[in-house]
PDB file of C-alpha atoms in Angstrom:
ATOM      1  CA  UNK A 229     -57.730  16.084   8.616  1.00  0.00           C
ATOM      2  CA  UNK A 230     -55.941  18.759   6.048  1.00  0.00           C
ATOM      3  CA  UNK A 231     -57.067  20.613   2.933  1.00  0.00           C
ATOM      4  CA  UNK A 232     -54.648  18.119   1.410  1.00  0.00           C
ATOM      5  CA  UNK A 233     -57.178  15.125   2.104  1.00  0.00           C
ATOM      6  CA  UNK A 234     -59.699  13.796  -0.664  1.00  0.00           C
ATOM      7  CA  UNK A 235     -62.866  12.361  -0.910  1.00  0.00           C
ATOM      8  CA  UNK A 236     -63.401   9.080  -1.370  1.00  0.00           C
ATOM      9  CA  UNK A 237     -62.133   7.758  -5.137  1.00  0.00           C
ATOM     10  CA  UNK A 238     -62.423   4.984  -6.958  1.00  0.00           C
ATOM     11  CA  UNK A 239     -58.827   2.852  -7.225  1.00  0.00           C
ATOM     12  CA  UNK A 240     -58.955   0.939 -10.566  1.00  0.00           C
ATOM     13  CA  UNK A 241     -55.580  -0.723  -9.998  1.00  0.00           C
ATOM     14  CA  UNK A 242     -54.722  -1.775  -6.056  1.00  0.00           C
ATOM     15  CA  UNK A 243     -51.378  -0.790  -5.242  1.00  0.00           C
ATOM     16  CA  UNK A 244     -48.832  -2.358  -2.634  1.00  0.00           C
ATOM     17  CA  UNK A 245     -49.851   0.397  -0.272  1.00  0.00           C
ATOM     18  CA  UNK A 246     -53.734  -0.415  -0.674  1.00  0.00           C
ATOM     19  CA  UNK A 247     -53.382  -4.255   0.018  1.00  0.00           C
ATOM     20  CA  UNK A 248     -51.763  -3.351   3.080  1.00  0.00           C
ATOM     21  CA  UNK A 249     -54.812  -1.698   4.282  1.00  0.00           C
ATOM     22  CA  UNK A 250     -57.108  -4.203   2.601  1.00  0.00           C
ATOM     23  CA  UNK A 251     -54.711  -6.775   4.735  1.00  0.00           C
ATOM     24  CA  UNK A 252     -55.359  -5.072   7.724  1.00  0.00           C
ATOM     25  CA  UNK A 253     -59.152  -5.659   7.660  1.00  0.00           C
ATOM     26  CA  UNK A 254     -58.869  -9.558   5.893  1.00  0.00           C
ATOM     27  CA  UNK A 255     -56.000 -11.998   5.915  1.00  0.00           C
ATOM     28  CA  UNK A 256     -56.658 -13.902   2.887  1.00  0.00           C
ATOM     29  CA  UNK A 257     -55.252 -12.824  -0.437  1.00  0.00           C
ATOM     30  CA  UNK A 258     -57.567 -14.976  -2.069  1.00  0.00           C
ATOM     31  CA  UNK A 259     -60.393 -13.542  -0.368  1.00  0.00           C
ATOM     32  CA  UNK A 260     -59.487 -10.344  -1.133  1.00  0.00           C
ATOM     33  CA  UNK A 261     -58.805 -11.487  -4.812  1.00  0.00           C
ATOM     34  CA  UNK A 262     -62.201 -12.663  -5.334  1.00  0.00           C
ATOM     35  CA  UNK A 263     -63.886 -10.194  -3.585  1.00  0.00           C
ATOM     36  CA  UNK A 264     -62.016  -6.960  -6.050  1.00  0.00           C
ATOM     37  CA  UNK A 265     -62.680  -8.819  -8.949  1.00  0.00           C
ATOM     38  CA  UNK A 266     -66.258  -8.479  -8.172  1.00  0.00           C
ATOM     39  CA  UNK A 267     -66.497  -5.232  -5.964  1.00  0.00           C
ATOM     40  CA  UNK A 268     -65.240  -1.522  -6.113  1.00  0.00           C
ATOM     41  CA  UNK A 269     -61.964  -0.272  -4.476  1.00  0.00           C
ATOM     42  CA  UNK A 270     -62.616   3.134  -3.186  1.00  0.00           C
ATOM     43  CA  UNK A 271     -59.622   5.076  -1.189  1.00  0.00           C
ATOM     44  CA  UNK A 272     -59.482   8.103   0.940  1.00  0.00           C
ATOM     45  CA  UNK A 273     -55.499   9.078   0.286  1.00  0.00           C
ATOM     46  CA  UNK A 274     -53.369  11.748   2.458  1.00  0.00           C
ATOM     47  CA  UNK A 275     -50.285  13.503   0.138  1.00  0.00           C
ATOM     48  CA  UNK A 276     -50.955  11.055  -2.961  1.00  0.00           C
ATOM     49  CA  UNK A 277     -50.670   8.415  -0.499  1.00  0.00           C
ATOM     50  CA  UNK A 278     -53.433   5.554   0.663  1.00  0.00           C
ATOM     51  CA  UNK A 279     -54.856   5.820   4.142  1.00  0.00           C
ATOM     52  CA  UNK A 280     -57.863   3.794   4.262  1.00  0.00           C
ATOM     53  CA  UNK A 281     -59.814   1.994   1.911  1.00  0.00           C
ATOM     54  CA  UNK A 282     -63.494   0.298   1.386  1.00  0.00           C
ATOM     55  CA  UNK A 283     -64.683  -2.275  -1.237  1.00  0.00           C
ATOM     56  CA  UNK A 284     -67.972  -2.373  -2.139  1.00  0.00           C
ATOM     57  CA  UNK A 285     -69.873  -5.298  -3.928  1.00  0.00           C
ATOM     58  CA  UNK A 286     -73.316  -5.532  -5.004  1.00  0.00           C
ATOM     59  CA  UNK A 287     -75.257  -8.537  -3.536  1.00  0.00           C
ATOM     60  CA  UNK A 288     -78.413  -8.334  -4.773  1.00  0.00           C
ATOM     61  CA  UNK A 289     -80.325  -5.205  -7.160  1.00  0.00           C
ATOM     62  CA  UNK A 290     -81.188  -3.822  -3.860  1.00  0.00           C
ATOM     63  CA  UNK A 291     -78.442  -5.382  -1.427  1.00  0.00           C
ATOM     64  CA  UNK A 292     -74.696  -3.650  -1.239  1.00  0.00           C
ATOM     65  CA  UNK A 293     -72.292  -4.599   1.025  1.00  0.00           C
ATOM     66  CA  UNK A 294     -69.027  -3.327   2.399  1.00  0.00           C
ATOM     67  CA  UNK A 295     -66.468  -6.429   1.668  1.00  0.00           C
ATOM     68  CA  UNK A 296     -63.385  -4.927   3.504  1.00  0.00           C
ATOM     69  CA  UNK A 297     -63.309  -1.294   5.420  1.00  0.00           C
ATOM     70  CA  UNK A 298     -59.880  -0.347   6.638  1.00  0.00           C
ATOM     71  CA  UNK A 299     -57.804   2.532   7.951  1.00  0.00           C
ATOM     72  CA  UNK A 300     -53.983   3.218   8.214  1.00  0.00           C
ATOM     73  CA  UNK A 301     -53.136   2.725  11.985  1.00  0.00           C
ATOM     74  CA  UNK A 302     -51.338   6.146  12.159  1.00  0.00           C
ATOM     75  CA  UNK A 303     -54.898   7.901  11.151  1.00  0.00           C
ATOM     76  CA  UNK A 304     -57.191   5.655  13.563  1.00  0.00           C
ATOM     77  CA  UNK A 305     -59.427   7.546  15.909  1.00  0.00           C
ATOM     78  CA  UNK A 306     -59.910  10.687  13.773  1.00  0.00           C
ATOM     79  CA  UNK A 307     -63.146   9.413  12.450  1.00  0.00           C
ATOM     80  CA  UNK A 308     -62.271   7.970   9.077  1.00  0.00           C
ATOM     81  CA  UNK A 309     -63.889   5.062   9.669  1.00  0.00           C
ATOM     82  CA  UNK A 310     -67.433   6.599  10.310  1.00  0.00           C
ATOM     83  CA  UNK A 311     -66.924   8.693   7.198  1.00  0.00           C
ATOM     84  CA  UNK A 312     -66.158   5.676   5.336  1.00  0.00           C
ATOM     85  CA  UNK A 313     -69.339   4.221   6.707  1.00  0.00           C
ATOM     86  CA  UNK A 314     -71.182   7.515   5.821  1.00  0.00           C
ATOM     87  CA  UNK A 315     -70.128   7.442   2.343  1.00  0.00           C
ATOM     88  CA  UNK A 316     -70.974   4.091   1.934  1.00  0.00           C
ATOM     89  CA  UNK A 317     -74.571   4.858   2.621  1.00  0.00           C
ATOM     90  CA  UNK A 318     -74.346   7.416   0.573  1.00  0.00           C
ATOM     91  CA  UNK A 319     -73.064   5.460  -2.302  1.00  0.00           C
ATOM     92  CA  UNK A 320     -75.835   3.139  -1.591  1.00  0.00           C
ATOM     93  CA  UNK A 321     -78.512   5.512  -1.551  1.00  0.00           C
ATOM     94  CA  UNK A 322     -77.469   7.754  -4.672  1.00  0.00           C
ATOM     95  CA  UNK A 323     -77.189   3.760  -6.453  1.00  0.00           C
ATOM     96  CA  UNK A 324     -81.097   3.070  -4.697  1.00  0.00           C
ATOM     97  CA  UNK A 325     -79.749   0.139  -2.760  1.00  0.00           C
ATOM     98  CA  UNK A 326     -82.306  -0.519  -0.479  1.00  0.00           C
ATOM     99  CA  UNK A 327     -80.358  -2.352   2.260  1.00  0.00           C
ATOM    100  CA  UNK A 328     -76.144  -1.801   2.892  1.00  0.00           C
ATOM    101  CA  UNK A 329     -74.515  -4.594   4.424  1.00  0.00           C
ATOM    102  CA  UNK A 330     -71.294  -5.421   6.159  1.00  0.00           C
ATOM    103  CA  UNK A 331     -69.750  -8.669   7.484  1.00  0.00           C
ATOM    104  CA  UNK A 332     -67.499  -8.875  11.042  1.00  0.00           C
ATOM    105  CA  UNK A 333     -65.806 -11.412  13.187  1.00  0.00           C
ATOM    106  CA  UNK A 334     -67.873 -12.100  16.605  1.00  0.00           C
ATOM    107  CA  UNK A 335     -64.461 -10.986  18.209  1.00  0.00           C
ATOM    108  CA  UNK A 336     -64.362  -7.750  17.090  1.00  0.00           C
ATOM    109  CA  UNK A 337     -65.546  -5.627  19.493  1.00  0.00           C
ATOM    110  CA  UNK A 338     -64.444  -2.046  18.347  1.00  0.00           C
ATOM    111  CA  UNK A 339     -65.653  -2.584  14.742  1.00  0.00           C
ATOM    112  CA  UNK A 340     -68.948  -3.955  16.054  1.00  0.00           C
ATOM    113  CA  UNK A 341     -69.364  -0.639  18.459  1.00  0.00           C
ATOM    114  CA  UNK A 342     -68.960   1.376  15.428  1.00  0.00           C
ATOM    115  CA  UNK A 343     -71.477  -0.352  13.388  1.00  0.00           C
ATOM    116  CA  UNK A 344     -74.206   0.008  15.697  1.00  0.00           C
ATOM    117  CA  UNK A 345     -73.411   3.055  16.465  1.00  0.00           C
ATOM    118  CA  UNK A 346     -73.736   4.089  12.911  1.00  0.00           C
ATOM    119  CA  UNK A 347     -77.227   1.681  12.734  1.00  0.00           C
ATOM    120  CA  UNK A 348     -75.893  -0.932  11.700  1.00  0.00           C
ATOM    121  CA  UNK A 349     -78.119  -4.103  13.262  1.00  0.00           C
ATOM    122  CA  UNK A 350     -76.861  -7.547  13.363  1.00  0.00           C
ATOM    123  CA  UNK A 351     -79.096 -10.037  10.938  1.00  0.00           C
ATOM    124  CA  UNK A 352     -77.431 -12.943  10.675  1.00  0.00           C
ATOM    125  CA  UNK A 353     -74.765 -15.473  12.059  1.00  0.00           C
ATOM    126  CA  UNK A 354     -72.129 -17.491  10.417  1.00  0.00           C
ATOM    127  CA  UNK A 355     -71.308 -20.145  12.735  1.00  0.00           C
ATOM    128  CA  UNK A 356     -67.568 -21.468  12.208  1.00  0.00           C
ATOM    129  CA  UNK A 357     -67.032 -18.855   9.117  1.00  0.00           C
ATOM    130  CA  UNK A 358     -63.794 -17.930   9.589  1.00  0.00           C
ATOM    131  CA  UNK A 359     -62.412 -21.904  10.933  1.00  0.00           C
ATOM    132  CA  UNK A 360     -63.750 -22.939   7.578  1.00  0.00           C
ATOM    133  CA  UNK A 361     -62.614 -20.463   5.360  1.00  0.00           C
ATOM    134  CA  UNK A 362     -58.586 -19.273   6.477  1.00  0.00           C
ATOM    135  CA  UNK A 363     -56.072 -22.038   6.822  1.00  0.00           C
ATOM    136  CA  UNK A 364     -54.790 -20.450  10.198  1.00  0.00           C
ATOM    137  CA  UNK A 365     -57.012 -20.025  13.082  1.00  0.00           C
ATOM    138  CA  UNK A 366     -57.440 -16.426  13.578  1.00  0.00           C
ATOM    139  CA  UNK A 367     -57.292 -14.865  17.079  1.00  0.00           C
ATOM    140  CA  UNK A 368     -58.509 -11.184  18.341  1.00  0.00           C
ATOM    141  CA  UNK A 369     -58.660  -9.885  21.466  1.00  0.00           C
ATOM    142  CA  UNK A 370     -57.607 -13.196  23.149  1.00  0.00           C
ATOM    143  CA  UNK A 371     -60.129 -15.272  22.072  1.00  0.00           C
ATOM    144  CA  UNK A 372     -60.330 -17.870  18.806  1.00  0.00           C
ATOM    145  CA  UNK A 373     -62.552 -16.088  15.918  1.00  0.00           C
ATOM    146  CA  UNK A 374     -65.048 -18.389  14.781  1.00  0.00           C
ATOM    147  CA  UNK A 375     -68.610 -16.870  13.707  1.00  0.00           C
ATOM    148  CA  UNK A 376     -69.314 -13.705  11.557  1.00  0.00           C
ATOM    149  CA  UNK A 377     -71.733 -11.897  12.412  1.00  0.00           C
ATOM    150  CA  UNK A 378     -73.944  -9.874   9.490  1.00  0.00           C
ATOM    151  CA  UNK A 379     -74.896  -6.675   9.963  1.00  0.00           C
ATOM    152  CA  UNK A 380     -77.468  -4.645   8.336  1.00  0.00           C
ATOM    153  CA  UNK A 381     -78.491  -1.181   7.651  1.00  0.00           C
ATOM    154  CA  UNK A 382     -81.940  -0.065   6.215  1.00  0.00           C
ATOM    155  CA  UNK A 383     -80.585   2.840   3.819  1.00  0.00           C
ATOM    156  CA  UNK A 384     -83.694   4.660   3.601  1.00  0.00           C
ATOM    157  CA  UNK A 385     -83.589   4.803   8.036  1.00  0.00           C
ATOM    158  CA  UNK A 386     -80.073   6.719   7.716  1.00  0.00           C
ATOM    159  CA  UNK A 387     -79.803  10.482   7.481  1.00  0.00           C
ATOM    160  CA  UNK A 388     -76.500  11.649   6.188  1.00  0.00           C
TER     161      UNK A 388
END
């Protein structure tokens, strides 16, 4: 990453260039929708220009969770997405939310790696999720995505 990178910002008005991230992570434009009307946009941007983005929406007083984490493709593997993560629990934690949550298909493997890895712990499943809410079945890494799986993350157990 460059001096020209920023922190993460708060978007107030999603551009083309941020629903193509926020399409990356979620197929549903409805989804998405609902979820921004209720949640923050936040953005990490290269030269003016989006390269990954995070919504957050409060759950509960003490429950926050990350609705949609994405990065541009050209800037995957540099560890934007763990920084994404990391401010999220910061956000969280500066806000006093006690517990950060964050929602994934059973399918994908990569995302769910970097979860855990950040402490993430998986609290729930959402059998047939993702038949019952898209029209089109949704396949990842050759199989049919059916079940979300919840994962949680005590704040106060995370050092920054």
């Amino acid at each position: 990453m460059t001096n020209n990178d920023t922190r993460m910002e708060l978007v107030t008005t999603a551009t083309p260039e941020h629903w193509n991230l926020l399409f990356r992570a979620d197929p549903s434009k409805k989804l998405i929708q609902d979820y921004l009307q209720a949640g923050m946009l936040f953005a990490w941007s290269k030269d003016g220009h989006p390269i990954a983005v995070m919504v957050l929406q409060e759950l509960s007083p003490d429950k926050l969770e990350i609705k949609n984490i994405a990065v541009d493709p050209r800037f995957e593997n540099r560890g934007i997405a763990t920084k994404l993560l990391q401010d999220a629990v910061h956000f969280a934690k500066v806000h006093h939310y006690q517990q950060l949550q964050i929602g994934t298909g059973s399918t994908s493997f990569k995302q769910l790696y970097l979860y855990q890895k950040i402490g993430f712990r998986v609290t729930e499943i959402k059998r047939n999720f993702f038949v019952k809410n898209y029209g089109q079945p949704i396949h990842e890494n050759g199989l049919l995505l059916r079940d979300m799986l919840v994962l949680t993350l005590a704040v106060s157990d995370y050092y920054l």
